PDB file of C-alpha atoms in Angstrom:
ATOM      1  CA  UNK A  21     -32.822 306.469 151.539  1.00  0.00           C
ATOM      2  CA  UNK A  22     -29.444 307.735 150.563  1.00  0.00           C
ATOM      3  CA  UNK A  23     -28.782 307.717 146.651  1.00  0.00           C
ATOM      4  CA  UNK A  24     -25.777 305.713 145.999  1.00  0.00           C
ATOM      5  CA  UNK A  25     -23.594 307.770 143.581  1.00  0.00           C
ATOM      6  CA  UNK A  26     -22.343 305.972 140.215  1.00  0.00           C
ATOM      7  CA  UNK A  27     -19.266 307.521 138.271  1.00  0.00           C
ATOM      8  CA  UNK A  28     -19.643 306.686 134.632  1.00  0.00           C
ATOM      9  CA  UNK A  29     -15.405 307.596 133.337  1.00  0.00           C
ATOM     10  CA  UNK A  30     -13.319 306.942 131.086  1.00  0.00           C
ATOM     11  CA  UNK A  31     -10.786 309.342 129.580  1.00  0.00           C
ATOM     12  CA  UNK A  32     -10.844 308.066 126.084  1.00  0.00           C
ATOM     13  CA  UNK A  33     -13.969 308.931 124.378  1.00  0.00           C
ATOM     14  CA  UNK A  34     -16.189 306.893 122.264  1.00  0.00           C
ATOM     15  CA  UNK A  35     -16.248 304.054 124.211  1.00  0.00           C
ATOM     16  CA  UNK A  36     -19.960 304.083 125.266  1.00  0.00           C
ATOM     17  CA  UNK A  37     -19.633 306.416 128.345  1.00  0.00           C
ATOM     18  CA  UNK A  38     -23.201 307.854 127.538  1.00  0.00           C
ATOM     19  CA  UNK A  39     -24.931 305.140 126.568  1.00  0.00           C
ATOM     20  CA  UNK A  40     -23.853 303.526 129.500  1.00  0.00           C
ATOM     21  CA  UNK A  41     -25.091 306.345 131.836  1.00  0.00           C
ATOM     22  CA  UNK A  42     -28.611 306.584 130.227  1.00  0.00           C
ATOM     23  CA  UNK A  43     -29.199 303.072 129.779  1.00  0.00           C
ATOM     24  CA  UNK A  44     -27.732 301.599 133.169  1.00  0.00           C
ATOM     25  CA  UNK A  45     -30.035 305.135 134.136  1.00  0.00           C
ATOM     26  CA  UNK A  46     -33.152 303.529 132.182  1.00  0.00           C
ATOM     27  CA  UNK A  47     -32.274 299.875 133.592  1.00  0.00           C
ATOM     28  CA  UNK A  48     -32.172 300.898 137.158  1.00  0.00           C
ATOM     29  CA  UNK A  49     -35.073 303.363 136.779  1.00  0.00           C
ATOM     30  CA  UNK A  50     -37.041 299.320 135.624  1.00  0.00           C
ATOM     31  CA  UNK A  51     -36.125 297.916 138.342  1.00  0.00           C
ATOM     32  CA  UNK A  52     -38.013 300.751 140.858  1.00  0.00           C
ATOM     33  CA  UNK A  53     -35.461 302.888 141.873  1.00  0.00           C
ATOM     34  CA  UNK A  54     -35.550 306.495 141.802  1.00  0.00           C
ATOM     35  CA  UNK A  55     -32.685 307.779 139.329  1.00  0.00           C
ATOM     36  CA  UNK A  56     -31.353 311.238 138.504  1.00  0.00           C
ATOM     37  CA  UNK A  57     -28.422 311.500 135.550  1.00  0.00           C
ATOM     38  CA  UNK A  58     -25.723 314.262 136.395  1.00  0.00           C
ATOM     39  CA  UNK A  59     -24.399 315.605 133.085  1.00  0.00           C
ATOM     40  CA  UNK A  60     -20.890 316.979 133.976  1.00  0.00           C
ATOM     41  CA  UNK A  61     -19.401 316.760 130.179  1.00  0.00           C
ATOM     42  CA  UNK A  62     -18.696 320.040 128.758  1.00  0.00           C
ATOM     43  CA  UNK A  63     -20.026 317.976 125.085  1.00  0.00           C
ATOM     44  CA  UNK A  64     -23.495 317.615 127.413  1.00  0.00           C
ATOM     45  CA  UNK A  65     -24.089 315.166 125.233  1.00  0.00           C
ATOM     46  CA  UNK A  66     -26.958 313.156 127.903  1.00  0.00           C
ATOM     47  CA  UNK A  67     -27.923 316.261 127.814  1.00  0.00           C
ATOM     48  CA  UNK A  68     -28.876 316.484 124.275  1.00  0.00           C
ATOM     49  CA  UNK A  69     -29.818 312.163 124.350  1.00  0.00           C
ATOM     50  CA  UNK A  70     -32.752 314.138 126.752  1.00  0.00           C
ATOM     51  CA  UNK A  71     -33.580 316.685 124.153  1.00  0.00           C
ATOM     52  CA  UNK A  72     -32.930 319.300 126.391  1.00  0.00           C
ATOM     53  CA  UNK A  73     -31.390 322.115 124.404  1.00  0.00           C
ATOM     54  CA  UNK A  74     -28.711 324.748 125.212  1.00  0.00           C
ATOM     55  CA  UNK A  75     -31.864 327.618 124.509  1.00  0.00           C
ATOM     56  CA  UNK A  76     -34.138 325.737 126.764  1.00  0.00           C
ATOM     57  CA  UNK A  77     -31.801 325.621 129.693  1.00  0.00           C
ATOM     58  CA  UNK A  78     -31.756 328.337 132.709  1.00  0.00           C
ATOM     59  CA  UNK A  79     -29.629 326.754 134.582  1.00  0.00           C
ATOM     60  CA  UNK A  80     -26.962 323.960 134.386  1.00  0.00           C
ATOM     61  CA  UNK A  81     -24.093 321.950 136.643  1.00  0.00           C
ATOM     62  CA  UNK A  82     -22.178 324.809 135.724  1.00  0.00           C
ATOM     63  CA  UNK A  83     -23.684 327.345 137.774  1.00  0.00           C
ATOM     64  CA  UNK A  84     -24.229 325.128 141.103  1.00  0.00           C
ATOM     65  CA  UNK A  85     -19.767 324.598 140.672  1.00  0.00           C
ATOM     66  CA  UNK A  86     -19.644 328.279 140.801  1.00  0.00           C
ATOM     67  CA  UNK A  87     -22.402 329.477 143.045  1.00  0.00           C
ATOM     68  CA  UNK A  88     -22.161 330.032 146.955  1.00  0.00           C
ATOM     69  CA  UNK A  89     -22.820 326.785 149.058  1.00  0.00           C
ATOM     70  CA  UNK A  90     -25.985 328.436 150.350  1.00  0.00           C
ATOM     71  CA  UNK A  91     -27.810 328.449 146.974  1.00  0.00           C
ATOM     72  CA  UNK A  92     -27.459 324.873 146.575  1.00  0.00           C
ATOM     73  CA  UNK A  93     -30.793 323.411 147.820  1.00  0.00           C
ATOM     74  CA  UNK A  94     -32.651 326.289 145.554  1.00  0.00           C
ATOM     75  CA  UNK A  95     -29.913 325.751 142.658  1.00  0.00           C
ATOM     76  CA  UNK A  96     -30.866 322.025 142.271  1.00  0.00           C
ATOM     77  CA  UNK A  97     -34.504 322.502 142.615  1.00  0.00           C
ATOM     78  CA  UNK A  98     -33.913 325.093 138.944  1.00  0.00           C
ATOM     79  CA  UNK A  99     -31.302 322.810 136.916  1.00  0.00           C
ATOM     80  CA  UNK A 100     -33.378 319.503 137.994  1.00  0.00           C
ATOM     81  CA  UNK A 101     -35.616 318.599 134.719  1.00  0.00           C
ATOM     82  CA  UNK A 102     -38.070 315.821 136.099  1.00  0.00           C
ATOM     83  CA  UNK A 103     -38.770 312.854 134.196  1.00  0.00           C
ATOM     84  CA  UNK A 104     -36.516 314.094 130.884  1.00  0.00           C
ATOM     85  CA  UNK A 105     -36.049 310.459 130.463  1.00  0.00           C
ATOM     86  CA  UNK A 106     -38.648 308.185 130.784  1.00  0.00           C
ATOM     87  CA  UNK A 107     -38.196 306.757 134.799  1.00  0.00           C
ATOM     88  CA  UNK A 108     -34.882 309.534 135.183  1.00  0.00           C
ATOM     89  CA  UNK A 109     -34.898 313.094 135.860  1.00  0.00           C
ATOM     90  CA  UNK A 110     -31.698 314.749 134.621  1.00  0.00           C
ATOM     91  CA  UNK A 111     -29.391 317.752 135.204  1.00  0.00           C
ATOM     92  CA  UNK A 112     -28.128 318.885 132.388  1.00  0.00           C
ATOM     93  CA  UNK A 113     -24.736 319.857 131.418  1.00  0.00           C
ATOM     94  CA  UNK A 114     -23.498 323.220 129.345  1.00  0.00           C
ATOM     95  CA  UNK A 115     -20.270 324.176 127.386  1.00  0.00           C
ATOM     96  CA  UNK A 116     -19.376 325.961 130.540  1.00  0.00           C
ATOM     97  CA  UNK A 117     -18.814 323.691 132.224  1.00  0.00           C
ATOM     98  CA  UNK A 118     -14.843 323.401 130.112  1.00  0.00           C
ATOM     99  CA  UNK A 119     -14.406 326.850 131.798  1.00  0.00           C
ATOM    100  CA  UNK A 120     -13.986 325.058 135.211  1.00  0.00           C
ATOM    101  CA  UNK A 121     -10.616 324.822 135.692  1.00  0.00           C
ATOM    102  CA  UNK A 122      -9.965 328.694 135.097  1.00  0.00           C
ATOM    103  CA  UNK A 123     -13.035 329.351 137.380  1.00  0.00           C
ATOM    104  CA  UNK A 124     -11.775 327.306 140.125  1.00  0.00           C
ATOM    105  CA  UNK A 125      -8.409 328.854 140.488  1.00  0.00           C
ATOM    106  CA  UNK A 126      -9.324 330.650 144.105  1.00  0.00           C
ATOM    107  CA  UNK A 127     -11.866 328.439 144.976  1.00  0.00           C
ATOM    108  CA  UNK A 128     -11.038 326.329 148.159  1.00  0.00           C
ATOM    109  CA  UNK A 129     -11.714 323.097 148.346  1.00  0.00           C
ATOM    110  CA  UNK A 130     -12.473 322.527 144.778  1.00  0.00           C
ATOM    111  CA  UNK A 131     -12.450 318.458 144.684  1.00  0.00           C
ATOM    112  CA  UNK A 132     -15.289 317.878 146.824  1.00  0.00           C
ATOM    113  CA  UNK A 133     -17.597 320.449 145.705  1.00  0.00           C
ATOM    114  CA  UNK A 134     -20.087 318.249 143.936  1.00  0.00           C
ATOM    115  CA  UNK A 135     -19.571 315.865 146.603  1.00  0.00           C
ATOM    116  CA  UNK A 136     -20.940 318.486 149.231  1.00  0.00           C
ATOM    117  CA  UNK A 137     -23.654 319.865 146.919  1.00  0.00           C
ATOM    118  CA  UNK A 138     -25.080 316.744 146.592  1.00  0.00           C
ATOM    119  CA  UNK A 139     -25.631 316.040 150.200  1.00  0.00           C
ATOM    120  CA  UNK A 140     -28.462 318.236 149.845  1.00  0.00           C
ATOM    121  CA  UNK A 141     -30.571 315.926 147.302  1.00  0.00           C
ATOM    122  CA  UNK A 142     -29.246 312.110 147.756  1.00  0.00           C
ATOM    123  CA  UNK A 143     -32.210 311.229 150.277  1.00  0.00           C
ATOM    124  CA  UNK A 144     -33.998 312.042 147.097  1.00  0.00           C
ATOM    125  CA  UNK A 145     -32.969 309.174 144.892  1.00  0.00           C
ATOM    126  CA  UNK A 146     -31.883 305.728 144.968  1.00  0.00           C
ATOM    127  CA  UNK A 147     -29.078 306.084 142.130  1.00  0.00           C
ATOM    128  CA  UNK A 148     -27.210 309.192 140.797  1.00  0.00           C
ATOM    129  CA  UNK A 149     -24.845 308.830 137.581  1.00  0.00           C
ATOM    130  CA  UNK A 150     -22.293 310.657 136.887  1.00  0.00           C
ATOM    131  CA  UNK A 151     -21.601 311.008 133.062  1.00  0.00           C
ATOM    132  CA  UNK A 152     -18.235 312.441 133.818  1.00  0.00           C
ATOM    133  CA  UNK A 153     -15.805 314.080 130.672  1.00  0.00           C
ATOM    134  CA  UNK A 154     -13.877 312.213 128.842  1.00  0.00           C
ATOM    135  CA  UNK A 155     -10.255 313.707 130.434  1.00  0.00           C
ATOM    136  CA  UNK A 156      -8.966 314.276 134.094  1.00  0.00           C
ATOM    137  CA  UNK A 157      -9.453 317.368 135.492  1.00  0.00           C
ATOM    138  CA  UNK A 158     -11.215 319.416 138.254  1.00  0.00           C
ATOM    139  CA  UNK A 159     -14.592 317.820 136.907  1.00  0.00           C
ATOM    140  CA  UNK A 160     -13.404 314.324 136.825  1.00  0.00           C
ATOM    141  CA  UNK A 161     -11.792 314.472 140.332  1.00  0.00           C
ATOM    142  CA  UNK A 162     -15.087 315.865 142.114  1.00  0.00           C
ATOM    143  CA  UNK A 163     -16.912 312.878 140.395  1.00  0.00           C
ATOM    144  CA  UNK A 164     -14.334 310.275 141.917  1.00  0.00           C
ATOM    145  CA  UNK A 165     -14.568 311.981 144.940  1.00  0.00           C
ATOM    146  CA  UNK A 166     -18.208 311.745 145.292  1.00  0.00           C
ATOM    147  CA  UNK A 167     -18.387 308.280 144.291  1.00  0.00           C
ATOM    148  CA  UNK A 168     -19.229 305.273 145.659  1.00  0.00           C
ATOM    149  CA  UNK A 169     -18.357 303.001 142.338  1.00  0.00           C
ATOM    150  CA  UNK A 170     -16.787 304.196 139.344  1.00  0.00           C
ATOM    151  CA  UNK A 171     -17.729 302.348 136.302  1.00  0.00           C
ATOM    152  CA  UNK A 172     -15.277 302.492 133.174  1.00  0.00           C
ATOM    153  CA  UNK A 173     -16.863 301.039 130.245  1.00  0.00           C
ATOM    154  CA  UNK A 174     -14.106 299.689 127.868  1.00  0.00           C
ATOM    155  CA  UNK A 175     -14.405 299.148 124.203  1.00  0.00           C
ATOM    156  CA  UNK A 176     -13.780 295.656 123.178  1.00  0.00           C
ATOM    157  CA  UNK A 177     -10.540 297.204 121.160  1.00  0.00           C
ATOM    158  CA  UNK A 178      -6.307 297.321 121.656  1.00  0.00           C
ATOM    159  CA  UNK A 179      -6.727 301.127 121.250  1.00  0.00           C
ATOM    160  CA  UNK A 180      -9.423 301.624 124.040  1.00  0.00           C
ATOM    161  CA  UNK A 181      -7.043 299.539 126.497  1.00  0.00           C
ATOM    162  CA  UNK A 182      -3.837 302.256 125.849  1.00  0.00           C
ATOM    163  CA  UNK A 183      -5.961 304.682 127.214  1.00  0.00           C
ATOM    164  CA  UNK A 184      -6.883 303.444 130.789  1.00  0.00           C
ATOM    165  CA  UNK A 185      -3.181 304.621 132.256  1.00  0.00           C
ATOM    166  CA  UNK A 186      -3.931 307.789 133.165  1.00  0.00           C
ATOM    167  CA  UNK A 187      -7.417 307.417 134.328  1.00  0.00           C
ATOM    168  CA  UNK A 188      -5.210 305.061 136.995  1.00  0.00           C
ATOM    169  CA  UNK A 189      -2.856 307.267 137.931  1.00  0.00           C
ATOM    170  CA  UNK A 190      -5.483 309.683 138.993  1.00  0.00           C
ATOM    171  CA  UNK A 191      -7.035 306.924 140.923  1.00  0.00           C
ATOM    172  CA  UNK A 192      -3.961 306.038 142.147  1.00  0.00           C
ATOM    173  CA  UNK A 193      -3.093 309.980 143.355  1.00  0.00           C
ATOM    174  CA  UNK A 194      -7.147 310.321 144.915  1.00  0.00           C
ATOM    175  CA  UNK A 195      -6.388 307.253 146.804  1.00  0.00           C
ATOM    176  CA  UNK A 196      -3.482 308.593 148.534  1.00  0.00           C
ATOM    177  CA  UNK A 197      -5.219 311.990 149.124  1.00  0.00           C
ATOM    178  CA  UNK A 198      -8.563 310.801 150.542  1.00  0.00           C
ATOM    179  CA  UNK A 199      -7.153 307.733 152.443  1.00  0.00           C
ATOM    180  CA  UNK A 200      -9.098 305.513 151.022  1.00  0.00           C
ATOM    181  CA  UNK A 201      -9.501 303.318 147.775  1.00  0.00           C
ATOM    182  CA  UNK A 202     -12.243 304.574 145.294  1.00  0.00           C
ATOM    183  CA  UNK A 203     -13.961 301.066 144.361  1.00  0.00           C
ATOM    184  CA  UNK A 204     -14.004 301.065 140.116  1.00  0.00           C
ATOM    185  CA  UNK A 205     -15.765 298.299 138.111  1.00  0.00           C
ATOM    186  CA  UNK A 206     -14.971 297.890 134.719  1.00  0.00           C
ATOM    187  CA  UNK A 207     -17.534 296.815 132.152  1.00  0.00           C
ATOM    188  CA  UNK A 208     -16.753 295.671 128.370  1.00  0.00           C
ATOM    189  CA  UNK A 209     -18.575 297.594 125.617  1.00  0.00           C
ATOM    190  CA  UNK A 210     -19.352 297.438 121.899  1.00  0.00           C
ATOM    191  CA  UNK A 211     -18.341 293.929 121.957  1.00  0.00           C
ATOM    192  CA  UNK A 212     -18.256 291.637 118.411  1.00  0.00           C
ATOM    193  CA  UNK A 213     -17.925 288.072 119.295  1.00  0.00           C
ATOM    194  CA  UNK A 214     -17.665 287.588 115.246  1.00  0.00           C
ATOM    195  CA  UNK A 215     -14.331 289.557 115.797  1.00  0.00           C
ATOM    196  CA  UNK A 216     -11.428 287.714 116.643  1.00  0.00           C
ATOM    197  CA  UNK A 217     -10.203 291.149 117.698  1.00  0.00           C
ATOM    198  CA  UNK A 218     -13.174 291.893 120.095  1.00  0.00           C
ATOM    199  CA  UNK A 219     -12.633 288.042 121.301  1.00  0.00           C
ATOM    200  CA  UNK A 220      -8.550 288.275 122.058  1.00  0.00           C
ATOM    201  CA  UNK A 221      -9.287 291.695 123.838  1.00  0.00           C
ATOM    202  CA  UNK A 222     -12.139 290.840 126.082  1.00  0.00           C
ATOM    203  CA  UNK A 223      -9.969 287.713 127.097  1.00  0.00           C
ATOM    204  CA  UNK A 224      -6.728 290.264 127.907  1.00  0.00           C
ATOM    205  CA  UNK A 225      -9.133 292.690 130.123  1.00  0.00           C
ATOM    206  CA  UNK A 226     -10.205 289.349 131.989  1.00  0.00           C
ATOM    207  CA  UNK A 227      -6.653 288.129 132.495  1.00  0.00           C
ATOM    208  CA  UNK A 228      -5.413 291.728 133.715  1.00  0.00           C
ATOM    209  CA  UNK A 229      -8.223 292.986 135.527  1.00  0.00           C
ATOM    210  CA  UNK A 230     -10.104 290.139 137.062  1.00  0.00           C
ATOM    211  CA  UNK A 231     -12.498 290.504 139.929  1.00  0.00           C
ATOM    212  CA  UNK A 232     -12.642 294.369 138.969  1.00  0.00           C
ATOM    213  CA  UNK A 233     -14.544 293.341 135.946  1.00  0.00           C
ATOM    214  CA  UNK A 234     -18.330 293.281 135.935  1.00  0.00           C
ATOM    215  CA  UNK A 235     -19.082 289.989 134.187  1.00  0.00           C
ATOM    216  CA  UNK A 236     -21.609 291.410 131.758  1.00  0.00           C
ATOM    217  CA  UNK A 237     -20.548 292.200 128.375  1.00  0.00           C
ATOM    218  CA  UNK A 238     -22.264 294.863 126.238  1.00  0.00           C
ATOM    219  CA  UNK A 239     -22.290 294.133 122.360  1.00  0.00           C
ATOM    220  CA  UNK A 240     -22.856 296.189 119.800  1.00  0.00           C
ATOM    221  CA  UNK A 241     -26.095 296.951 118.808  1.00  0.00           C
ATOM    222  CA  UNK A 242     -27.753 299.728 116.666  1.00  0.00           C
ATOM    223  CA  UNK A 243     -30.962 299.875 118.713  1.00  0.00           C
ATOM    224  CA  UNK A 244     -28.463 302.273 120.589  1.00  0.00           C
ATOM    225  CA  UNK A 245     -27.715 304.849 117.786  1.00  0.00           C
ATOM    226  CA  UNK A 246     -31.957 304.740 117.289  1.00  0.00           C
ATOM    227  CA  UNK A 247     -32.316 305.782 120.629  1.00  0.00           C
ATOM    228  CA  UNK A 248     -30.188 308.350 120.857  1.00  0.00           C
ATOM    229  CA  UNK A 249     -31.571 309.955 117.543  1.00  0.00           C
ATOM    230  CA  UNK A 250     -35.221 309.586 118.990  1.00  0.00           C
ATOM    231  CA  UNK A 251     -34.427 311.417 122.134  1.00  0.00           C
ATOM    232  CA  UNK A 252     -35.223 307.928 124.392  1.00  0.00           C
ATOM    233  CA  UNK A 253     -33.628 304.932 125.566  1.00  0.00           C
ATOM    234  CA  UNK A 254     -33.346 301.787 123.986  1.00  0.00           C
ATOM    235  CA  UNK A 255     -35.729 299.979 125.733  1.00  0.00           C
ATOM    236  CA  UNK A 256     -38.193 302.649 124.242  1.00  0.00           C
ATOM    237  CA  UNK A 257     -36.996 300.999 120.958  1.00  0.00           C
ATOM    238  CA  UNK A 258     -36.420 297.196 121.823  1.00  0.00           C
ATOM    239  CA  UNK A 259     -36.667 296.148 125.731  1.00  0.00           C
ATOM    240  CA  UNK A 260     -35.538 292.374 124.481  1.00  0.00           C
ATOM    241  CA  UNK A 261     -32.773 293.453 122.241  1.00  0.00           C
ATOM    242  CA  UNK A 262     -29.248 292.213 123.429  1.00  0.00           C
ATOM    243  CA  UNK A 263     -28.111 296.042 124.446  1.00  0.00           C
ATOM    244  CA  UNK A 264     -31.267 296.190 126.693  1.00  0.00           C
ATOM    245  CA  UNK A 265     -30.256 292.880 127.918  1.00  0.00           C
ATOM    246  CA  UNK A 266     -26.915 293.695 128.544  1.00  0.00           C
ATOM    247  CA  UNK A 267     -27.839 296.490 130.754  1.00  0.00           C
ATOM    248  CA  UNK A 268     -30.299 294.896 132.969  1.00  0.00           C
ATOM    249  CA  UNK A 269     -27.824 292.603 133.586  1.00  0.00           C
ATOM    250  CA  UNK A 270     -25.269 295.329 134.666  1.00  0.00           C
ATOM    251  CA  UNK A 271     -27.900 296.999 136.542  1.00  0.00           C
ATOM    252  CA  UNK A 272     -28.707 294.027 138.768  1.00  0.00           C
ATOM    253  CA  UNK A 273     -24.678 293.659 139.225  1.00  0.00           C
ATOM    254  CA  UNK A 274     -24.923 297.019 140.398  1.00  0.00           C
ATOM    255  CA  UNK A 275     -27.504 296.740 142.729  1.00  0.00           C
ATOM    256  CA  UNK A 276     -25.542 293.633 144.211  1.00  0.00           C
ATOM    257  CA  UNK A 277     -22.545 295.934 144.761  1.00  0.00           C
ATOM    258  CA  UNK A 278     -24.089 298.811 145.971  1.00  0.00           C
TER     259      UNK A 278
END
């Protein structure tokens, strides 16, 4: 077994970057497969969905960027929290982790750091997501890099759409520099169908994106938001609610893809 590695990105926030990394988490974790969430947004804010708290934490994603490659094995087996989620073990994020770019100044290569530290614990797991910050940097970069899909959920909105150029160009610049094109999915969230809005946007992602759309649709449900304030996920709340729903079926697109 060799964990395939998920990137959950996009550089506009709000869009249902977390939700989509816990739940597809969750959905995955159903369906048998071992699953461990990486939190690498300074906000940590699957780190909090866990209810693991800044004062509770020894040791975060920060620390394994900064510490020697020798450590790693021992690093993981301290920031690891087993079973934070019901099915998913999580590492949590920290604050620190916004610090990065200053802390990486000297350090050589920087972009496939993760990438390298994870070798050490992907026979461990089936899936690993990547809840990745919501703006390029040194952070975003080693998540592409260690990727084998990266999955942009889009909100159903014209705003959401004006904000996919630059994640693009960075794909574009990674491709040239690794030799190789990093394989993205994109997946519609927070979708209305009562909106006309919703309706003409979802129809202009399909017309300019095509086959690198996942053809599940998430819609907007509040079973989410209860989830998140309980500290679970929301098939803790409602397995047959249409969020739920939604994510199995991106979960067994994902499992088809990789």
């Amino acid at each position: 077994m060799c964990a395939k590695i998920l990137a959950i990105a996009n550089q506009k926030g709000g869009v249902g970057k977390t939700t989509t990394s816990i739940t597809l988490g969750s959905a995955l974790a159903r369906m048998g497969k071992s699953v461990l969430v990486l939190d690498l947004d300074p906000h940590a804010c699957a780190t909090l969905h866990a209810r693991i708290y800044p004062e509770g934490i020894t040791h975060s994603l920060h620390d394994l960027f900064l510490a020697d490659e020798t450590a790693w094995p021992e690093l993981w087996a301290k920031l690891i929290h087993p079973n934070a989620l019901p099915g998913m073990d999580v590492a949590p994020g920290s604050i620190r982790l916004s610090e990065l770019e200053l802390d990486f100044q000297e350090r050589q290569a920087k972009g496939s750091v993760l990438l390298r530290s994870l070798a050490h614990i992907r026979e461990k797991y089936d899936y690993i997501v990547l809840d990745c910050p919501p703006h390029v940097g040194i952070l975003l970069v080693n998540a592409l890099v260690a990727s084998d899909l990266l999955i942009i959920p889009i909100q159903t909105d014209f705003l959401a759409l004006h904000g996919l150029k630059l994640l693009f160009d960075t794909l574009h610049t990674l491709n040239k520099a690794l030799g190789r094109a990093i394989r993205y999915r994109a997946v519609p969230t927070m979708y209305d169908k009562r909106a006309k809005a919703c309706t003409r946007v979802l129809e202009l992602m399909r017309r300019k994106m095509g086959q690198s759309m996942f053809s599940t649709v998430i819609g907007v449900d509040t079973h989410f938001r209860e989830a998140s304030a309980q500290g679970c996920t929301i098939y803790d709340i409602d397995a047959r609610s249409r969020g739920a729903r939604g994510y199995d079926s991106l979960a067994e697109e994902v499992v088809t893809l990789c």
